Coordinates of C-alpha atoms in Angstrom, one line a residue:
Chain A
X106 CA -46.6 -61.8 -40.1
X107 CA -46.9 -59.0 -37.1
X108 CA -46.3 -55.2 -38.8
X109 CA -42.9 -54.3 -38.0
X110 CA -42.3 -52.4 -35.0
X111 CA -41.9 -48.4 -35.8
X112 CA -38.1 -48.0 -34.4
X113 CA -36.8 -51.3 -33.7
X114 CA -33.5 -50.3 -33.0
X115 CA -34.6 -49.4 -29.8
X116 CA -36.0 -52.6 -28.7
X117 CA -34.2 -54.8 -26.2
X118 CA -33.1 -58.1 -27.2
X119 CA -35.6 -59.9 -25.4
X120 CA -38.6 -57.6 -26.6
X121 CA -36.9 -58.5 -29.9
X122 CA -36.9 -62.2 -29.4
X123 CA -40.6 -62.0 -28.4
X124 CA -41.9 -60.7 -31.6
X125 CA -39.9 -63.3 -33.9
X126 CA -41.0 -65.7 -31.4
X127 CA -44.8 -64.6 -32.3
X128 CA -43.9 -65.3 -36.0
X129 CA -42.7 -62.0 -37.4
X130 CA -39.9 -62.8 -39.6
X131 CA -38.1 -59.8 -41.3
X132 CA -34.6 -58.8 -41.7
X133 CA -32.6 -58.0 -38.5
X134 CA -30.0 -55.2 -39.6
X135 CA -30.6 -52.1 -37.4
X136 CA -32.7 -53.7 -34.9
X137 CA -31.7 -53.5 -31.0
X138 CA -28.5 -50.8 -31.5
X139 CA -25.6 -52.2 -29.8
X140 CA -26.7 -55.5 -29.2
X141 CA -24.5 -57.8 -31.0
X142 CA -26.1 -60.4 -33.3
X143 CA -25.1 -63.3 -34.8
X144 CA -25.5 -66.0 -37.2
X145 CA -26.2 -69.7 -36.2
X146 CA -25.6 -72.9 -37.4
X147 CA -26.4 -76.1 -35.5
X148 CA -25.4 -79.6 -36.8
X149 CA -25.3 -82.6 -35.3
X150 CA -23.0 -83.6 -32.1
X151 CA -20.7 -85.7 -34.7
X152 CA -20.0 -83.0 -37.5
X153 CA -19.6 -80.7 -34.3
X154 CA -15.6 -81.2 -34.2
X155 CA -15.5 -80.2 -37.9
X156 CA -17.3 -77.4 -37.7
X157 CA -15.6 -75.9 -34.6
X158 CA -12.1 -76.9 -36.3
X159 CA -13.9 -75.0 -39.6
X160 CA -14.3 -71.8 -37.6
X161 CA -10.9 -71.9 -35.9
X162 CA -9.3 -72.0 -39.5
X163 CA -11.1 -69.8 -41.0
X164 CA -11.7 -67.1 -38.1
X165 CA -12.8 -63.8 -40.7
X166 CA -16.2 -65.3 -42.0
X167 CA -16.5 -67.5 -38.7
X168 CA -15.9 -65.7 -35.6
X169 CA -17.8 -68.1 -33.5
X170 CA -19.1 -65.8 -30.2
X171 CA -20.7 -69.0 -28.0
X172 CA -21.3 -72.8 -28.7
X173 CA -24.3 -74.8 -26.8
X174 CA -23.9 -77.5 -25.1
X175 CA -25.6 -80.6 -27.4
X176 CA -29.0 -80.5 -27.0
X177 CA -29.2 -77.2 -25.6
X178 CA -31.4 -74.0 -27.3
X179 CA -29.7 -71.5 -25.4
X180 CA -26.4 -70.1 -24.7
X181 CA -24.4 -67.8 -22.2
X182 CA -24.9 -64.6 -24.7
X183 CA -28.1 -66.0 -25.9
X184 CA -30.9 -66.3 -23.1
X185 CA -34.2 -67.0 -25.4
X186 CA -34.7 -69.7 -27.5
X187 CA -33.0 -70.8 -30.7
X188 CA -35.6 -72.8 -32.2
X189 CA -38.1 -70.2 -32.3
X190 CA -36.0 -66.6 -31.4
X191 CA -35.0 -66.3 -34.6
X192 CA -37.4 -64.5 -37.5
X193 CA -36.8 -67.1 -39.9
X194 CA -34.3 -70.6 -40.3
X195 CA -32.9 -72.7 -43.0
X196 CA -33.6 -76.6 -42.8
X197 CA -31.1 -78.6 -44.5
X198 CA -30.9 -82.5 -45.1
X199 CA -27.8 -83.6 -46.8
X200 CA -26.4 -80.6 -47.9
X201 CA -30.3 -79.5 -49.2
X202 CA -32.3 -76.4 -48.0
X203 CA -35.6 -78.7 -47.2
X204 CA -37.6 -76.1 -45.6
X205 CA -37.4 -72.4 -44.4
X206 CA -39.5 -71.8 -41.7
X207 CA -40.2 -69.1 -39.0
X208 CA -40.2 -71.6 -36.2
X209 CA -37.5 -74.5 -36.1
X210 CA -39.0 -76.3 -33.1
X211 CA -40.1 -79.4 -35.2
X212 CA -36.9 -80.0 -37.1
X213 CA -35.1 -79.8 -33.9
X214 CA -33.0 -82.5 -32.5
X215 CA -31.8 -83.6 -28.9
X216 CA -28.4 -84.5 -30.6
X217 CA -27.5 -80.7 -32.4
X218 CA -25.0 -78.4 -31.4
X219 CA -25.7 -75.2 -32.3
X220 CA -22.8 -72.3 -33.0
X221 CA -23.4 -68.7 -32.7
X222 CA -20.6 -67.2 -35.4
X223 CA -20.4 -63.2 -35.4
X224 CA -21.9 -60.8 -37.7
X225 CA -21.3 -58.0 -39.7
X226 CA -24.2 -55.9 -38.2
X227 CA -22.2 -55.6 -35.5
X228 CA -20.1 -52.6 -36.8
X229 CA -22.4 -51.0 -38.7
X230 CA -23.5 -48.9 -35.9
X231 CA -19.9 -47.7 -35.6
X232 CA -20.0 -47.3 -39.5
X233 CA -23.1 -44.7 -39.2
X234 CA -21.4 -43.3 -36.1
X235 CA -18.3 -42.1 -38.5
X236 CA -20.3 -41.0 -41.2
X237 CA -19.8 -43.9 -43.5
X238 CA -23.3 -44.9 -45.4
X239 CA -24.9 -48.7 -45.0
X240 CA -27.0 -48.9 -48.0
X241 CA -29.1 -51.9 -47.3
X242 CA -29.9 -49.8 -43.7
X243 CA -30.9 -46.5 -45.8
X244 CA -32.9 -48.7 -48.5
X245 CA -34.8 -50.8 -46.3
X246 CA -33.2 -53.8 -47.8
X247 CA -31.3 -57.4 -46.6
X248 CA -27.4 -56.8 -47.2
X249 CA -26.5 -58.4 -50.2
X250 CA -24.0 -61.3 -50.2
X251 CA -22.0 -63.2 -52.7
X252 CA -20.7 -66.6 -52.6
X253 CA -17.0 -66.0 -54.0
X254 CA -14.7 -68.4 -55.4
X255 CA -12.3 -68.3 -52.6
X256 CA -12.2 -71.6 -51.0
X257 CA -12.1 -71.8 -46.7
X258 CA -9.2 -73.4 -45.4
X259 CA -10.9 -77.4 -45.1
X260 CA -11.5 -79.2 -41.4
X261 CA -11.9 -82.7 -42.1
X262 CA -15.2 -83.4 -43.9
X263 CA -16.5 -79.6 -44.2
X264 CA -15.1 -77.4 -46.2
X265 CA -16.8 -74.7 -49.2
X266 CA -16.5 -71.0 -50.6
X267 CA -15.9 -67.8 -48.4
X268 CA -19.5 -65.9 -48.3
X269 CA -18.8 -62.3 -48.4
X270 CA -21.2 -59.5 -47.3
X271 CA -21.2 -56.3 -49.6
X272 CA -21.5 -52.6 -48.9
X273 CA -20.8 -49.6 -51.4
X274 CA -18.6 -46.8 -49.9
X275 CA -17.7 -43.4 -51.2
X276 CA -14.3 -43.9 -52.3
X277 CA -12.8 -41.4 -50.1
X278 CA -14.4 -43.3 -47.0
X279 CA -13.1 -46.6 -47.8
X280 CA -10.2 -45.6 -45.4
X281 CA -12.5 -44.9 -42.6
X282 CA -14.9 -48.1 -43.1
X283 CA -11.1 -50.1 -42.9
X284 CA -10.1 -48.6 -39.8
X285 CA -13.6 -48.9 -37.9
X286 CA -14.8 -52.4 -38.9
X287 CA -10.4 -53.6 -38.3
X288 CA -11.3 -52.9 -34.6
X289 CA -13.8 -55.3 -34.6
X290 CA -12.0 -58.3 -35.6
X291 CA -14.3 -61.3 -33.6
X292 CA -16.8 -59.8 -35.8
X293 CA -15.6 -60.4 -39.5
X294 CA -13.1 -57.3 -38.8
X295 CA -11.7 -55.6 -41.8
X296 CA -12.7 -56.2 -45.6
X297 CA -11.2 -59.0 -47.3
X298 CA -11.7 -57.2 -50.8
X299 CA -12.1 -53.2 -52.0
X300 CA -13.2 -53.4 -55.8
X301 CA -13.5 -55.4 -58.5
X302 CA -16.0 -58.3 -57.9
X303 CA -14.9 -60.0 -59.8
X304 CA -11.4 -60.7 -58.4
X305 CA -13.6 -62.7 -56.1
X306 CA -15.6 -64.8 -59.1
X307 CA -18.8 -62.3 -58.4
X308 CA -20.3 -61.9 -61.9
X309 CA -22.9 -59.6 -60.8
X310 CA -23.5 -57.3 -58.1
X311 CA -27.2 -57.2 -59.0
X312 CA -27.7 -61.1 -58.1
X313 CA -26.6 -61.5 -54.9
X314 CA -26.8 -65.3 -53.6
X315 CA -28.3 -64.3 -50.3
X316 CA -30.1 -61.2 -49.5
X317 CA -31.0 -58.1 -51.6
X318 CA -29.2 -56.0 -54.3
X319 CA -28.8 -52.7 -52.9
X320 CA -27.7 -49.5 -55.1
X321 CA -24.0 -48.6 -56.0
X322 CA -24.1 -45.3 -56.7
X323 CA -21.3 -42.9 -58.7
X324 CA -17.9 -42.8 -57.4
X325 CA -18.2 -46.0 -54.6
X326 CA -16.3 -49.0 -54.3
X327 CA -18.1 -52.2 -53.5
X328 CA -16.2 -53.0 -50.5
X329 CA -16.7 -57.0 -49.1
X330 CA -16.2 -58.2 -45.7
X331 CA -16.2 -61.9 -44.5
X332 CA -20.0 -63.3 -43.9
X333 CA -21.3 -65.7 -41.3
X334 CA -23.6 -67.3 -43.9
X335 CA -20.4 -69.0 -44.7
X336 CA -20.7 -72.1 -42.6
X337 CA -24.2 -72.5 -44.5
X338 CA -22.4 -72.2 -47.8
X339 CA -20.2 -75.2 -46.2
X340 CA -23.2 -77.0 -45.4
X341 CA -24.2 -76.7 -48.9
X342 CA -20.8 -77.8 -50.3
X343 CA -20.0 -80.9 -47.4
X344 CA -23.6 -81.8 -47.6
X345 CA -23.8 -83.0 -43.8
X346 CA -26.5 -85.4 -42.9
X347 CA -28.6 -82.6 -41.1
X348 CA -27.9 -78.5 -39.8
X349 CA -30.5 -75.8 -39.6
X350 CA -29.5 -72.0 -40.0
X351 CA -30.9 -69.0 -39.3
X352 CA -32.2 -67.3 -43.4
X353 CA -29.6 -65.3 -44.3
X354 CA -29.6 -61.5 -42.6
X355 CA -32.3 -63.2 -40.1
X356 CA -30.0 -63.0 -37.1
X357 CA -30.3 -64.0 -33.5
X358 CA -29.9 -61.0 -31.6
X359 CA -28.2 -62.1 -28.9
X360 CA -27.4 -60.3 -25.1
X361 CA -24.3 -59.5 -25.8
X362 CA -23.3 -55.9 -26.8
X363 CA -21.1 -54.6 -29.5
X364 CA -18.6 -52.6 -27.3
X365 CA -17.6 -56.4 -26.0
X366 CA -16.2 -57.3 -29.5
X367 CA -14.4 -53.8 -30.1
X368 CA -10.7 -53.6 -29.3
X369 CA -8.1 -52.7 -28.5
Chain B
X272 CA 22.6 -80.5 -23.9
X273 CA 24.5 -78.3 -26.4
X274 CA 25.5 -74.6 -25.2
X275 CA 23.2 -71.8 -25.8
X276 CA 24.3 -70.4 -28.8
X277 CA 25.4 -66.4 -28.2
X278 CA 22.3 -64.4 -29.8
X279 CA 19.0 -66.7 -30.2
X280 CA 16.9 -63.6 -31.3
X281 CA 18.7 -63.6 -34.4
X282 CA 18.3 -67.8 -35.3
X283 CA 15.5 -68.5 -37.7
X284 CA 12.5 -71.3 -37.0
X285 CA 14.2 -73.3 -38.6
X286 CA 17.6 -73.1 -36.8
X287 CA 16.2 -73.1 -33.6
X288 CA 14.1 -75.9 -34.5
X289 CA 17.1 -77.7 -35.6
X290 CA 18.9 -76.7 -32.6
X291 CA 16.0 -78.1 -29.8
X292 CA 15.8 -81.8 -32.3
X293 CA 19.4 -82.0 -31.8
X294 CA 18.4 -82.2 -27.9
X295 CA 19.1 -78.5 -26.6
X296 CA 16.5 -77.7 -23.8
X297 CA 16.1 -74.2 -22.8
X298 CA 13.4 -71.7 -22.2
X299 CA 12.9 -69.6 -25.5
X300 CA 11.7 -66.2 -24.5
X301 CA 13.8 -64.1 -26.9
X302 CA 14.4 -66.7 -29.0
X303 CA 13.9 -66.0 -32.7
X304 CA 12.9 -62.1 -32.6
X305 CA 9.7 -61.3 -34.4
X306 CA 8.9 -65.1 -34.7
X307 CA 5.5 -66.3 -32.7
X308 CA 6.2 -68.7 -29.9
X309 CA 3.2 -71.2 -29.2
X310 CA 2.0 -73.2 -26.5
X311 CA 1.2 -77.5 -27.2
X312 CA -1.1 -79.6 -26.1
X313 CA -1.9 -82.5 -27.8
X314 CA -4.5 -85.2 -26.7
X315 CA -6.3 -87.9 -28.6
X316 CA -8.9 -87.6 -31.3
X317 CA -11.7 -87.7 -28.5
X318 CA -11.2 -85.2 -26.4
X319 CA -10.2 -82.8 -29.0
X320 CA -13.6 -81.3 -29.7
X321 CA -13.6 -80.9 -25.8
X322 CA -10.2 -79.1 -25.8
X323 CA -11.4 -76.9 -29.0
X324 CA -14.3 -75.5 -27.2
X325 CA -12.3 -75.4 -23.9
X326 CA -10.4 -72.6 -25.7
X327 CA -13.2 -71.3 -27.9
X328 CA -14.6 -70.7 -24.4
X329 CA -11.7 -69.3 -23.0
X330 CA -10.1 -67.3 -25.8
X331 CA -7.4 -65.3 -23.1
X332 CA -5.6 -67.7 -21.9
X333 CA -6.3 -70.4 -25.0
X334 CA -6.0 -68.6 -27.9
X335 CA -5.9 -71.3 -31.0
X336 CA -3.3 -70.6 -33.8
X337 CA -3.7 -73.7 -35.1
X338 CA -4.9 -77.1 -34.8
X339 CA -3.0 -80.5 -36.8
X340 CA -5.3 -82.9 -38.4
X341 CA -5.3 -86.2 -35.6
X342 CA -1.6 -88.2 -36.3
X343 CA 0.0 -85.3 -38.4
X344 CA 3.5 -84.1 -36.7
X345 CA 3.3 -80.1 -38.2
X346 CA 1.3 -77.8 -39.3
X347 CA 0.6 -75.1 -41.3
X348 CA 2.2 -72.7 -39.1
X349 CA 4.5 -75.1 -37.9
X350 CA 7.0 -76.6 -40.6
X351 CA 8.9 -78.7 -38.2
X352 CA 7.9 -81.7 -36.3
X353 CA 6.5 -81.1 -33.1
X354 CA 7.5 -84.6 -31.6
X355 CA 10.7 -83.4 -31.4
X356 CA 11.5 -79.5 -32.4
X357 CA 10.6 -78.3 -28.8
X358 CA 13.4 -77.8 -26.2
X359 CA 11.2 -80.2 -24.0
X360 CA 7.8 -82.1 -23.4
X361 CA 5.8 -83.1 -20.3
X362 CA 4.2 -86.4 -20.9
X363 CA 0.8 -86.2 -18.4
X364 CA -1.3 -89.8 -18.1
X365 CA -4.9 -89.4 -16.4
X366 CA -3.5 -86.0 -15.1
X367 CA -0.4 -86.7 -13.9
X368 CA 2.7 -85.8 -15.5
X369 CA 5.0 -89.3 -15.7
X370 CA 7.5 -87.7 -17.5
X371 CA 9.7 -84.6 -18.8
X372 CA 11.4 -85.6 -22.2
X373 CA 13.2 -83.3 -24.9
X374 CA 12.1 -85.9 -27.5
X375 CA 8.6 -87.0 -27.6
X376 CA 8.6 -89.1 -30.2
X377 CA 8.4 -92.4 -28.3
X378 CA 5.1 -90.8 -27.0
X379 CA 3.3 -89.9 -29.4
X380 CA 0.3 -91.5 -30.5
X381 CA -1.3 -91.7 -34.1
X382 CA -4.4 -90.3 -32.6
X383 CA -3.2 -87.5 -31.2
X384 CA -4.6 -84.1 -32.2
X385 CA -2.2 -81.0 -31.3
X386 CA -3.0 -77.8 -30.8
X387 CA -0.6 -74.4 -30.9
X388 CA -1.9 -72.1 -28.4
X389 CA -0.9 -68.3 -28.6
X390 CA 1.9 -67.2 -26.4
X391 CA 2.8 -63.8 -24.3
X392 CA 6.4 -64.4 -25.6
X393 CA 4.7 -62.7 -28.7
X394 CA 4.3 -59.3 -27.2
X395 CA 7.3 -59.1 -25.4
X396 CA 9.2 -57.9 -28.0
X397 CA 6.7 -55.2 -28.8
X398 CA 7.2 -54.1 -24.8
X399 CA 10.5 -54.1 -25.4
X400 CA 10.4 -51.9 -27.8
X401 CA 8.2 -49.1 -26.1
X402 CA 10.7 -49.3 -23.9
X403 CA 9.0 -51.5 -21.0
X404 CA 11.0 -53.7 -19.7
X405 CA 10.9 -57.6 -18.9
X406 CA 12.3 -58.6 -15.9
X407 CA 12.5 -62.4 -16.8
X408 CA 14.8 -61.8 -19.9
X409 CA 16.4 -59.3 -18.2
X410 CA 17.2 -61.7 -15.6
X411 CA 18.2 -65.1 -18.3
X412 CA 15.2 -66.5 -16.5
X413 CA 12.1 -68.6 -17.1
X414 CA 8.7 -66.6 -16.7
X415 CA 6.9 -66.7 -13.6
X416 CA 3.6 -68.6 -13.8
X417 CA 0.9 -69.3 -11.7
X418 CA -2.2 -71.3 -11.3
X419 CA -4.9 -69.0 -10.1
X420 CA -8.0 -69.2 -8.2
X421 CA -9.9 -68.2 -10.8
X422 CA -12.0 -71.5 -13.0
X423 CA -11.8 -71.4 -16.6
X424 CA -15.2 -71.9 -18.2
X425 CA -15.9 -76.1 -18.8
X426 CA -16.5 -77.8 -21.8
X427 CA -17.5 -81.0 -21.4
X428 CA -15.2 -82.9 -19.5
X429 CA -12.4 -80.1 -19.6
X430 CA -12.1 -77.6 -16.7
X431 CA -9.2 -76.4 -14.6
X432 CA -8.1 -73.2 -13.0
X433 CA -6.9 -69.9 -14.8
X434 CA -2.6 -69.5 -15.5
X435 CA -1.5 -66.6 -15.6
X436 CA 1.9 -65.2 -16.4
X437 CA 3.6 -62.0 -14.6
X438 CA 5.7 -59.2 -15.3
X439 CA 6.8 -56.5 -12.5
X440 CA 6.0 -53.4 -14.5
X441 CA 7.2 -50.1 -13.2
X442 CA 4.1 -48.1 -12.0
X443 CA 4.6 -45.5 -14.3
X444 CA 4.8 -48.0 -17.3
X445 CA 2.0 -50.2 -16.4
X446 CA -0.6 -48.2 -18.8
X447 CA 1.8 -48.8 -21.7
X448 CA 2.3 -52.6 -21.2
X449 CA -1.6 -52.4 -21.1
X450 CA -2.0 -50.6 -24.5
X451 CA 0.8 -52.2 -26.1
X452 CA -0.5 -56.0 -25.3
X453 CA -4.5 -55.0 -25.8
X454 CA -2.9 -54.8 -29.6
X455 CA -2.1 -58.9 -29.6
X456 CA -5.8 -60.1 -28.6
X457 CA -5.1 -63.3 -30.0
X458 CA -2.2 -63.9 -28.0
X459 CA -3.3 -63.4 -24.8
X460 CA -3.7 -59.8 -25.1
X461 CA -4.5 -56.3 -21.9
X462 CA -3.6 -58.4 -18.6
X463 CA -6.0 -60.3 -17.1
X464 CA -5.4 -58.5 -13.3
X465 CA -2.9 -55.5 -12.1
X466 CA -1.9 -55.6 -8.6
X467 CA -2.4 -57.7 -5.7
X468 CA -1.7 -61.4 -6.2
X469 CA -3.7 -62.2 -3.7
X470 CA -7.1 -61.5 -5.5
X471 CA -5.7 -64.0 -7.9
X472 CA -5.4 -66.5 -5.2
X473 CA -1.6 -66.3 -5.3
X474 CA 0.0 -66.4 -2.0
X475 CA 3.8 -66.2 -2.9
X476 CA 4.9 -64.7 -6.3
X477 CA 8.6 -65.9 -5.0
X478 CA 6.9 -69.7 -5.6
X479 CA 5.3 -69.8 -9.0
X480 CA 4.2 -72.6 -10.1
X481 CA 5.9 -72.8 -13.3
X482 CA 9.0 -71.3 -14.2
X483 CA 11.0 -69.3 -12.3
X484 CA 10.7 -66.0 -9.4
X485 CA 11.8 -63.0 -10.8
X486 CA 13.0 -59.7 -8.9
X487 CA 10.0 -57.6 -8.0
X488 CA 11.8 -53.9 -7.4
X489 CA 10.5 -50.8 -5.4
X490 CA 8.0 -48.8 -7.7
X491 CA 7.2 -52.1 -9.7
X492 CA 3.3 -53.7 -9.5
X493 CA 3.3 -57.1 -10.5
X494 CA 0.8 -57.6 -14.1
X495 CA -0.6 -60.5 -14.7
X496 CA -1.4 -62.5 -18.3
X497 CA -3.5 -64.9 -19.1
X498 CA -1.0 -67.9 -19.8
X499 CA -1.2 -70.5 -22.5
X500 CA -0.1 -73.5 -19.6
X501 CA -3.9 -73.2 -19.0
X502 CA -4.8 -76.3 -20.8
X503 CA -2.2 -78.5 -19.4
X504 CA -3.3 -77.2 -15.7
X505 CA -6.9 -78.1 -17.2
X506 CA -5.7 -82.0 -18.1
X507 CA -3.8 -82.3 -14.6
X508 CA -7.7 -81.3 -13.0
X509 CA -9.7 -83.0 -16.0
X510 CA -7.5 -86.4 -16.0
X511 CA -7.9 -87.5 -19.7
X512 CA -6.2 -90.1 -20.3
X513 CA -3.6 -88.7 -22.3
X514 CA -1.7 -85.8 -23.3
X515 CA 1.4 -84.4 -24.3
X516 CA 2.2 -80.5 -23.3
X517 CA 5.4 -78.1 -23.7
X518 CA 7.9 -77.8 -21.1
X519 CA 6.2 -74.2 -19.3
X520 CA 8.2 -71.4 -21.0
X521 CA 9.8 -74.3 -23.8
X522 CA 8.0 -73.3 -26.6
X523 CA 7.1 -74.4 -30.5
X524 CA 8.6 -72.0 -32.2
X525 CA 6.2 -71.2 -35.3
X526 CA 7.1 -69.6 -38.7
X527 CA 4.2 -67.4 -38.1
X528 CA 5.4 -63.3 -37.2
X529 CA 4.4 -61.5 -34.2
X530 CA 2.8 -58.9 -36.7
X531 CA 0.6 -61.6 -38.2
X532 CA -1.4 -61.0 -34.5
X533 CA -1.0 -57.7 -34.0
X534 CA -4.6 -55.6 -34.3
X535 CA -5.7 -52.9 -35.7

């Protein structure tokens, strides 16, 4: 593993790409400001349908921003490479994380489609911009996330729990971390829950499924927004043949910028 | 064909619905106020995934609000049965349109997958009410649509030209129809072009084609929306082998609200 770079927020995507293409594999949040990233999740051509039909019904935790063509490792708002532009993937046989690896090239197949489905580091720039903390950002860590016991809307054989991403907000800024991340909505948009965890079968905030705890300090509100790991929690439940996805907070950083996805 | 009954805004879904199966045929724009019109296009299991990321890919004019599973005849936005609860049908076989039916039922295939594509019907209300106005109900007309010369972005064996619908906006109004439909992204949403037809490779607004002209007035610039006949321009370019679209400006009328789409 390279040292991480000293302000990575000001890379560009491609300088970006580069370095997790040379193996370094860390968390992406904060890296390359307003360049959108995203989650991926490629299966093979014949689950394809289902999972397209899986985003379309359930557009908050799957947002999907571009699709390849099958066989193809890059994409109109991705130029690098999928199989290795990533810092780190998750290899899954039948439903089964097989292998996590920093370079997917071996496990990759001619037949896969891969989907690039929007993420929540997206708005988190515009969170910071009006004052509103992102904990994981100021602790160094992943952003914690939580499979819930809300189940997605089903398309044909795929279906599974709603992933949701957490952040802890001062209570009298939960307004303002509503109204930036609703402008966003092709990237998870507003929270789907302010509160209790578990309202959404979350036990424990200190155990997240994916990613690190972070700290929630006196007088904030866990506040949850949809997360793009969800399609690998669907992998997980369906238990297709075959998918790889990127390790959870691992994003591709992709060309695109954030002020694309705002509206109106 | 049954007369038009005095006030259609105030009909529910369901009466509408009832009224079109019991073989009315007439354009719905202000049909059912507050109610979400939608756009059909059905075509057989395998080219569905093409037609899915034909509108992932173009999400303006193709805007999915909801897909049936293949054979089913509603969905969940969509109580009724869309083989006959649409004022009328155009049958299209390898592209070409062999026939224009107000019951489709004689058509429809066990394998066909339908999608409900958003509609600018949805926003027209919401112009209304900021006090812009819309020439085509002002007028008891269809909507003027036209194909453009601008492509759509393929998916596999799906491609076709850009539709677009237009409103004459007064000059002074135009920045108000922009902020007011920039609110509806997933229904088409800000106009795709302001001004001069002919950059949209329009020759003769007086000859759309779909629908009907519409008075353009001193003072008035035509604006131009992304239109949901998109897809059905894309089969009569693309040729599958089968398909079933709405009548242009006969829309499914959904049980969905027009503030389900409304952002932020």
């Amino acid at each position: 593993m390279t040292d991480r770079p000293l302000d990575p927020a000001v890379l560009t995507p491609d300088q970006a790409r580069a370095l997790f293409r040379a193996g370094l594999s860390v968390p992406t949040a904060g890296w390359c400001a307003g360049r959108t990233q995203a989650n991926l999740i490629a299966v093979p051509r014949e689950h394809a349908y289902d999972f397209l039909l899986f985003a379309q019904r359930n557009p908050k935790p799957c947002p999907v921003l571009d699709v390849t063509e099958p066989g193809a490792v890059s994409t109109r708002v991705f130029a690098g490479d999928l199989r290795t532009d990533l810092p780190a993937y998750v290899v899954y046989e039948h439903g089964e994380p097989v292998a996590e690896v920093a370079d997917a090239t071996e496990y990759w197949r001619d037949d896969l489609v891969a989907f690039l489905i929007g993420c929540s580091f997206t708005f988190e720039n515009a969170l910071l911009g009006a004052g509103v903390p992102v904990r994981h950002i100021e602790q160094g860590r992943n952003v914690p996330m939580y499979r819930t016991s809300r189940p997605c809307r089903r398309a044909g054989a795929i279906g599974g729990p709603l992933v949701v991403s957490m952040r802890p907000i001062p209570a009298e800024q939960v307004a303002d971390a509503v109204r930036v991340t609703a402008r966003y909505p092709s990237v998870h948009g507003a929270p789907v829950h302010v509160g209790d965890p578990s309202e959404l079968g979350i036990a424990d905030l200190d155990a997240p499924d994916f990613g690190d705890p972070v700290d929630v300090r006196l007088g904030e509100v866990p506040v949850f927004w949809a997360c793009g790991v969800t399609p690998q929690a669907a992998v997980m439940a369906s238990r297709p043949k075959f998918a790889i996805g990127h390790a959870p907070g691992h994003m591709a950083i992709t060309d695109a910028r954030d002020c694309d996805y705002i509206v109106p």
